[in-house]
């Protein structure tokens, strides 16, 4: 899912980078102090998940967990995922520095989307609702990232959308399932571990 | 001045989740690899080793030798030992297919040519095609192939520990990278918290 250097045209790089900067600025403003440890935790989870390769399906794919981070952090997912993507580029050789903006958009936009679509569902204490929200966050996160990667490659890399979308879809179905499963486990677990979680709900956390 | 609001001490309690994820990454080592296969053969014995992409041996994997005509009919089967090695006497000539499957559904397939011994009565062959592909080969070619195979087998045996060590080092490097990244993120959050705390006082 990480776009490599040299795939996108210069205007596409500039456009995605400026959009990503805007997202990071919004995210930093909305990052609540009391959620910093959780932000660091979810950033670390995203970083480590990137190293878990899923041997199923086509090509080389790995877990994302961007939907989970987005559900719990909202806009703050932008700076958190930026830090993690920077480290993935520096330490693992995933993606690259010039395409950081594009990769951040691909990961963080579905994450924010997951937050706004699912915050109603996750604001309730009922475990099954939290579980469902976690699972759907995985679906939105991975599915959205795949779709967005295909869109970015079509607009900025001169590729053909339908073929790309099919390829990403086929390659990431196992990741989607695993991310959804992890989300379904992680969200109720986090709710139990963080006393505030059910009382305040995710809405309060990340406006 | 506050470093961490009370809610954060609770927030830090999610640490076990992170640890579980790291453990999952660790154990995913076994998940994350394809199966590789090295084969060598002499006149009637096929030897080989099955290992994962990180160089760790694939022990207890099923090895089967499908017949040349019917793929379903297995000539002979074997199981790899703890080092991923196996050997089997195959009553066949020419190219032999080998299929290795482990419990997790990994599969590797390869083929190897049974090299007739140098004393085989096939000296009259003048086939210009690729030697040893089931067609009779000259004694010289067979000799050369046999030496070649032995050389390769010896080299492989010599290099195997080195390859395994390199793979292990590579693996350790990636773990260190991941840990460094996690540490960096935690430090970043701490720095941000300090910055915010200074501003709020």
Coordinates of C-alpha atoms in Angstrom, one line a residue:
Chain A
X1 CA 0.0 0.0 0.0
X2 CA 3.0 2.3 0.4
X3 CA 3.6 4.0 -2.9
X4 CA 7.2 4.0 -3.9
X5 CA 9.4 6.9 -5.0
X6 CA 9.2 7.8 -8.6
X7 CA 5.7 6.6 -9.3
X8 CA 3.8 9.9 -9.0
X9 CA 4.2 13.0 -11.1
X10 CA 5.6 16.2 -9.6
X11 CA 2.2 18.0 -9.5
X12 CA 0.6 15.0 -7.8
X13 CA 3.4 15.0 -5.2
X14 CA 2.9 18.7 -4.5
X15 CA -0.8 18.4 -4.3
X16 CA -0.8 15.4 -2.0
X17 CA 1.9 16.9 0.2
X18 CA 0.0 20.2 0.7
X19 CA -3.2 18.3 1.5
X20 CA -1.3 16.2 4.0
X21 CA 0.2 19.3 5.6
X22 CA -3.3 20.7 6.1
X23 CA -4.4 17.4 7.6
X24 CA -1.5 17.3 10.0
X25 CA -2.2 20.9 11.1
X26 CA -5.8 20.1 11.9
X27 CA -4.7 17.0 13.6
X28 CA -2.2 18.7 15.8
X29 CA -4.7 21.2 16.9
X30 CA -7.2 18.6 17.9
X31 CA -4.8 16.2 19.6
X32 CA -6.0 16.2 23.2
X33 CA -3.1 16.2 25.7
X34 CA -4.8 13.4 27.7
X35 CA -4.8 11.2 24.6
X36 CA -1.0 11.4 24.0
X37 CA -0.2 8.0 25.4
X38 CA -2.9 6.4 23.3
X39 CA -1.7 8.3 20.2
X40 CA 1.8 7.0 20.8
X41 CA 0.4 3.5 21.3
X42 CA -1.6 3.5 18.1
X43 CA 1.3 5.0 16.2
X44 CA 3.5 2.3 17.5
X45 CA 0.9 -0.3 16.6
X46 CA 0.7 1.0 13.1
X47 CA 4.5 1.0 12.8
X48 CA 4.8 -2.6 14.0
X49 CA 1.8 -3.8 12.1
X50 CA 3.6 -2.6 8.9
X51 CA 6.2 -5.2 9.6
X52 CA 3.7 -8.1 9.8
X53 CA 3.5 -9.4 6.3
X54 CA 0.5 -11.4 5.3
X55 CA 1.5 -14.3 3.1
X56 CA -2.0 -14.7 1.6
X57 CA -3.2 -13.4 -1.7
X58 CA -1.3 -11.6 -4.4
X59 CA 1.9 -9.7 -3.8
X60 CA 3.5 -8.5 -0.6
X61 CA 1.0 -7.0 1.8
X62 CA 1.1 -6.2 5.5
X63 CA -1.3 -5.2 8.3
X64 CA -2.3 -1.5 8.4
X65 CA -4.4 -0.8 11.5
X66 CA -5.0 2.7 10.2
X67 CA -8.7 2.4 10.7
X68 CA -8.3 1.5 14.3
X69 CA -6.0 4.6 14.9
X70 CA -8.5 6.8 13.1
X71 CA -11.5 5.5 15.0
X72 CA -9.9 6.3 18.3
X73 CA -7.9 9.5 17.4
X74 CA -10.0 11.2 14.7
X75 CA -8.1 14.0 13.0
X76 CA -5.1 13.4 15.3
X77 CA -4.5 10.3 13.2
X78 CA -2.8 12.6 10.7
X79 CA 0.2 13.6 12.8
X80 CA 0.4 10.1 14.4
X81 CA 0.4 8.3 11.1
X82 CA 2.9 10.8 9.7
X83 CA 5.4 10.0 12.5
X84 CA 4.9 6.3 11.9
X85 CA 5.2 6.5 8.1
X86 CA 8.4 8.6 8.5
X87 CA 9.9 5.9 10.7
X88 CA 8.7 3.1 8.3
X89 CA 10.4 4.9 5.4
X90 CA 13.6 5.5 7.4
X91 CA 13.9 2.1 9.1
X92 CA 12.0 -0.4 6.9
X93 CA 12.5 1.2 3.5
X94 CA 8.7 1.4 3.0
X95 CA 7.6 4.1 0.6
X96 CA 9.9 7.1 0.6
X97 CA 10.3 10.7 1.8
X98 CA 9.1 12.4 -1.4
X99 CA 5.9 10.4 -1.5
X100 CA 5.2 10.8 2.2
X101 CA 2.4 13.2 1.6
X102 CA 0.6 10.8 -0.7
X103 CA 1.1 7.8 1.6
X104 CA -0.1 9.8 4.5
X105 CA -3.3 10.8 2.7
X106 CA -3.8 7.2 1.6
X107 CA -3.6 6.0 5.2
X108 CA -5.1 8.9 7.2
X109 CA -8.1 9.9 5.1
X110 CA -9.8 6.5 5.5
X111 CA -8.8 6.7 9.2
X112 CA -10.6 10.0 9.7
X113 CA -13.5 8.7 7.7
X114 CA -13.7 5.7 10.0
X115 CA -13.9 8.0 12.9
X116 CA -16.8 10.1 11.6
X117 CA -18.7 7.1 10.3
X118 CA -18.3 5.0 13.4
X119 CA -18.2 7.4 16.3
X120 CA -21.9 7.1 16.9
X121 CA -21.6 3.3 17.0
X122 CA -18.6 3.4 19.3
X123 CA -20.1 5.9 21.7
X124 CA -22.1 3.2 23.4
X125 CA -20.8 1.0 26.1
X126 CA -22.3 -2.2 24.7
X127 CA -19.4 -4.5 23.9
X128 CA -21.0 -5.8 20.7
X129 CA -21.2 -2.2 19.4
X130 CA -17.6 -1.6 20.2
X131 CA -16.6 -4.9 18.6
X132 CA -18.6 -4.0 15.5
X133 CA -17.1 -0.5 15.3
X134 CA -13.6 -2.0 15.6
X135 CA -14.2 -4.5 12.8
X136 CA -15.8 -1.9 10.6
X137 CA -12.8 0.5 11.2
X138 CA -10.6 -2.2 9.8
X139 CA -12.8 -2.6 6.8
X140 CA -13.0 1.2 6.2
X141 CA -9.3 1.7 6.9
X142 CA -8.0 -1.0 4.6
X143 CA -10.7 -0.7 1.9
X144 CA -10.4 3.1 1.8
X145 CA -6.6 3.0 1.7
X146 CA -6.7 0.6 -1.2
X147 CA -9.3 2.6 -3.1
X148 CA -7.4 5.9 -2.4
X149 CA -4.1 4.3 -3.5
X150 CA -5.8 3.4 -6.8
X151 CA -7.2 6.9 -7.2
X152 CA -3.8 8.6 -6.4
X153 CA -2.0 6.3 -8.9
X154 CA -4.6 6.9 -11.5
X155 CA -4.5 10.7 -11.2
X156 CA -0.9 11.1 -10.5
X157 CA 0.8 8.1 -12.0
X158 CA -1.1 7.6 -15.3
X159 CA -2.4 4.1 -14.4
X160 CA -5.6 2.6 -15.3
X161 CA -8.1 2.7 -12.4
X162 CA -10.2 -0.4 -12.8
X163 CA -7.2 -2.8 -13.1
X164 CA -5.5 -1.2 -10.1
X165 CA -8.6 -1.3 -7.9
X166 CA -9.1 -4.9 -8.7
X167 CA -5.4 -5.7 -7.9
X168 CA -5.5 -3.8 -4.6
X169 CA -8.8 -5.3 -3.7
X170 CA -7.6 -8.9 -4.4
X171 CA -4.3 -8.4 -2.6
X172 CA -5.8 -6.7 0.5
X173 CA -8.7 -8.9 1.2
X174 CA -6.8 -11.0 3.7
X175 CA -5.4 -7.8 5.3
X176 CA -8.9 -6.4 5.5
X177 CA -10.1 -9.5 7.3
X178 CA -7.2 -9.5 9.7
X179 CA -7.4 -5.8 10.4
X180 CA -11.1 -6.1 11.0
X181 CA -10.5 -9.0 13.4
X182 CA -7.8 -7.1 15.3
X183 CA -10.1 -4.1 15.5
X184 CA -12.9 -6.2 16.9
X185 CA -10.6 -7.5 19.6
X186 CA -8.7 -4.2 20.3
X187 CA -11.5 -1.7 20.7
X188 CA -13.4 -3.6 23.5
X189 CA -10.1 -4.3 25.1
X190 CA -9.1 -0.7 25.0
X191 CA -12.5 0.2 26.4
X192 CA -11.9 -2.1 29.3
X193 CA -8.4 -0.8 29.9
X194 CA -9.2 2.9 29.7
X195 CA -11.9 3.7 32.3
X196 CA -12.9 6.9 30.5
X197 CA -13.6 5.1 27.3
X198 CA -17.2 4.1 27.9
X199 CA -18.1 7.0 30.0
X200 CA -16.9 9.6 27.6
X201 CA -17.1 7.7 24.4
X202 CA -14.9 8.2 21.4
X203 CA -16.8 11.3 20.5
X204 CA -15.5 13.2 23.4
X205 CA -11.9 12.0 22.9
X206 CA -11.4 13.2 19.4
X207 CA -13.7 15.9 18.4
Chain B
X1 CA 2.9 21.7 36.2
X2 CA 1.5 18.4 35.1
X3 CA 3.3 15.8 33.0
X4 CA 0.4 13.4 32.7
X5 CA -3.2 14.0 33.6
X6 CA -4.8 11.3 35.7
X7 CA -6.5 9.8 32.6
X8 CA -3.1 9.0 31.2
X9 CA -2.1 6.7 33.9
X10 CA -5.1 4.7 32.7
X11 CA -4.0 5.3 29.2
X12 CA -0.6 3.8 29.9
X13 CA -2.4 0.6 31.0
X14 CA -3.1 -0.2 27.4
X15 CA 0.6 -1.0 27.2
X16 CA -0.2 -4.8 27.4
X17 CA -2.1 -4.5 24.1
X18 CA 0.9 -3.1 22.5
X19 CA 3.1 -5.9 23.9
X20 CA 0.6 -8.4 22.6
X21 CA 0.9 -6.8 19.2
X22 CA 4.7 -7.1 19.3
X23 CA 4.4 -10.7 20.3
X24 CA 2.1 -11.2 17.4
X25 CA 4.7 -9.7 15.1
X26 CA 7.3 -11.9 16.5
X27 CA 5.3 -15.1 16.2
X28 CA 4.2 -14.0 12.7
X29 CA 7.7 -14.9 11.7
X30 CA 6.5 -18.3 11.0
X31 CA 3.5 -16.9 9.1
X32 CA 5.4 -14.5 7.0
X33 CA 7.6 -16.7 4.9
X34 CA 7.3 -18.7 1.8
X35 CA 8.7 -22.1 1.6
X36 CA 12.0 -22.7 -0.3
X37 CA 13.4 -26.0 -1.6
X38 CA 16.9 -27.1 -2.3
X39 CA 17.2 -30.4 -4.3
X40 CA 20.1 -32.6 -5.3
X41 CA 20.1 -36.1 -6.7
X42 CA 22.3 -38.9 -7.8
X43 CA 21.3 -42.1 -9.6
X44 CA 18.4 -43.1 -7.5
X45 CA 18.3 -40.9 -4.3
X46 CA 16.8 -37.5 -4.1
X47 CA 18.1 -35.4 -1.2
X48 CA 16.8 -32.0 -0.3
X49 CA 16.2 -29.4 2.3
X50 CA 13.0 -27.3 2.8
X51 CA 13.4 -24.0 4.6
X52 CA 11.5 -20.8 5.0
X53 CA 12.5 -17.5 3.4
X54 CA 14.3 -16.5 6.6
X55 CA 16.5 -19.6 6.5
X56 CA 14.8 -21.5 9.3
X57 CA 14.3 -25.1 8.5
X58 CA 10.9 -26.5 7.7
X59 CA 10.7 -29.5 9.9
X60 CA 7.9 -32.1 9.7
X61 CA 6.8 -31.1 6.3
X62 CA 5.4 -33.6 3.9
X63 CA 7.4 -34.4 0.9
X64 CA 5.9 -36.3 -2.0
X65 CA 7.2 -37.3 -5.4
X66 CA 4.3 -37.3 -7.9
X67 CA 4.6 -39.8 -10.7
X68 CA 5.4 -38.5 -14.2
X69 CA 2.2 -39.5 -15.8
X70 CA -0.5 -39.2 -13.2
X71 CA 0.1 -36.3 -10.8
X72 CA -2.1 -37.9 -8.2
X73 CA -0.1 -41.1 -8.0
X74 CA 2.7 -40.6 -5.6
X75 CA 5.8 -42.6 -6.3
X76 CA 7.2 -42.2 -2.7
X77 CA 6.7 -39.8 0.1
X78 CA 8.8 -38.7 3.0
X79 CA 8.8 -36.2 6.0
X80 CA 11.5 -33.6 6.6
X81 CA 13.5 -33.9 9.8
X82 CA 14.0 -31.1 12.3
X83 CA 16.6 -29.6 10.0
X84 CA 14.2 -29.6 7.1
X85 CA 16.2 -32.3 5.3
X86 CA 14.8 -35.4 3.6
X87 CA 16.0 -38.1 1.3
X88 CA 14.2 -40.7 -0.6
X89 CA 14.9 -43.5 -3.1
X90 CA 12.9 -42.9 -6.2
X91 CA 12.4 -45.7 -8.6
X92 CA 12.3 -43.5 -11.7
X93 CA 14.5 -42.0 -14.4
X94 CA 15.1 -38.6 -15.6
X95 CA 13.3 -35.6 -14.1
X96 CA 11.6 -36.1 -10.8
X97 CA 9.1 -33.7 -9.4
X98 CA 9.2 -32.9 -5.7
X99 CA 6.4 -31.3 -3.7
X100 CA 6.8 -30.1 -0.1
X101 CA 3.9 -29.0 2.0
X102 CA 3.9 -27.9 5.6
X103 CA 1.1 -27.7 8.1
X104 CA 0.4 -24.0 7.6
X105 CA -0.4 -24.5 3.9
X106 CA 2.9 -23.4 2.6
X107 CA 4.0 -25.3 -0.5
X108 CA 7.1 -25.5 -2.6
X109 CA 7.6 -27.5 -5.7
X110 CA 10.7 -28.3 -7.6
X111 CA 12.2 -30.8 -10.0
X112 CA 15.5 -32.5 -10.1
X113 CA 17.2 -34.7 -12.6
X114 CA 18.3 -38.2 -11.5
X115 CA 21.9 -38.5 -12.8
X116 CA 22.8 -41.9 -14.0
X117 CA 25.9 -43.2 -12.5
X118 CA 29.1 -42.9 -14.6
X119 CA 29.2 -46.7 -15.1
X120 CA 25.7 -46.7 -16.7
X121 CA 25.7 -48.4 -20.0
X122 CA 24.6 -45.4 -22.0
X123 CA 27.9 -44.4 -23.5
X124 CA 26.7 -44.6 -27.1
X125 CA 24.3 -41.7 -26.7
X126 CA 24.9 -38.7 -28.9
X127 CA 21.9 -36.7 -27.9
X128 CA 22.7 -33.0 -28.5
X129 CA 19.9 -31.8 -26.3
X130 CA 20.3 -30.7 -22.7
X131 CA 22.1 -33.5 -20.9
X132 CA 20.4 -35.5 -18.2
X133 CA 16.8 -34.6 -19.0
X134 CA 15.6 -38.2 -19.2
X135 CA 17.5 -38.9 -22.5
X136 CA 20.5 -41.2 -22.4
X137 CA 23.6 -39.2 -21.8
X138 CA 27.3 -39.9 -22.5
X139 CA 29.5 -41.2 -19.7
X140 CA 31.5 -38.0 -19.8
X141 CA 28.5 -35.8 -19.4
X142 CA 27.2 -38.0 -16.6
X143 CA 30.6 -37.8 -14.9
X144 CA 30.6 -34.0 -15.2
X145 CA 27.0 -33.8 -14.0
X146 CA 27.8 -36.0 -11.1
X147 CA 30.9 -34.0 -10.1
X148 CA 28.9 -30.8 -10.6
X149 CA 26.1 -32.1 -8.4
X150 CA 28.6 -33.2 -5.7
X151 CA 30.4 -29.9 -5.9
X152 CA 27.1 -28.0 -5.5
X153 CA 26.0 -30.3 -2.7
X154 CA 29.3 -29.7 -0.9
X155 CA 29.1 -26.0 -1.4
X156 CA 25.5 -25.9 -0.3
X157 CA 26.4 -27.8 2.9
X158 CA 29.3 -25.5 3.6
X159 CA 27.2 -22.3 2.9
X160 CA 24.1 -23.4 4.7
X161 CA 25.2 -22.3 8.2
X162 CA 26.4 -19.0 6.8
X163 CA 23.1 -18.4 5.1
X164 CA 21.2 -19.2 8.2
X165 CA 23.3 -16.9 10.2
X166 CA 22.9 -14.1 7.7
X167 CA 19.1 -14.6 7.8
X168 CA 19.1 -14.5 11.5
X169 CA 21.1 -11.3 11.6
X170 CA 18.8 -9.7 9.1
X171 CA 15.8 -10.8 11.2
X172 CA 17.3 -9.3 14.3
X173 CA 18.1 -6.1 12.5
X174 CA 14.4 -5.6 11.6
X175 CA 13.3 -6.3 15.2
X176 CA 15.8 -3.7 16.3
X177 CA 14.4 -1.3 13.7
X178 CA 10.9 -1.8 14.9
X179 CA 11.8 -1.4 18.5
X180 CA 13.8 1.8 17.7
X181 CA 10.7 3.1 15.9
X182 CA 8.4 2.4 18.8
X183 CA 10.9 4.0 21.2
X184 CA 11.1 7.1 18.9
X185 CA 7.3 7.4 18.9
X186 CA 7.0 7.1 22.7
X187 CA 9.8 9.7 23.0
X188 CA 8.0 11.9 20.6
X189 CA 4.8 11.7 22.6
X190 CA 6.8 12.5 25.7
X191 CA 8.4 15.5 24.2
X192 CA 5.0 16.8 23.0
X193 CA 3.6 16.3 26.5
X194 CA 6.5 18.3 27.9
X195 CA 6.0 21.0 25.4
X196 CA 2.3 21.2 26.2
X197 CA 2.9 21.0 29.9
X198 CA 5.3 24.0 29.7
X199 CA 2.8 26.0 27.8
X200 CA 0.0 25.3 30.2
X201 CA 2.0 26.5 33.2

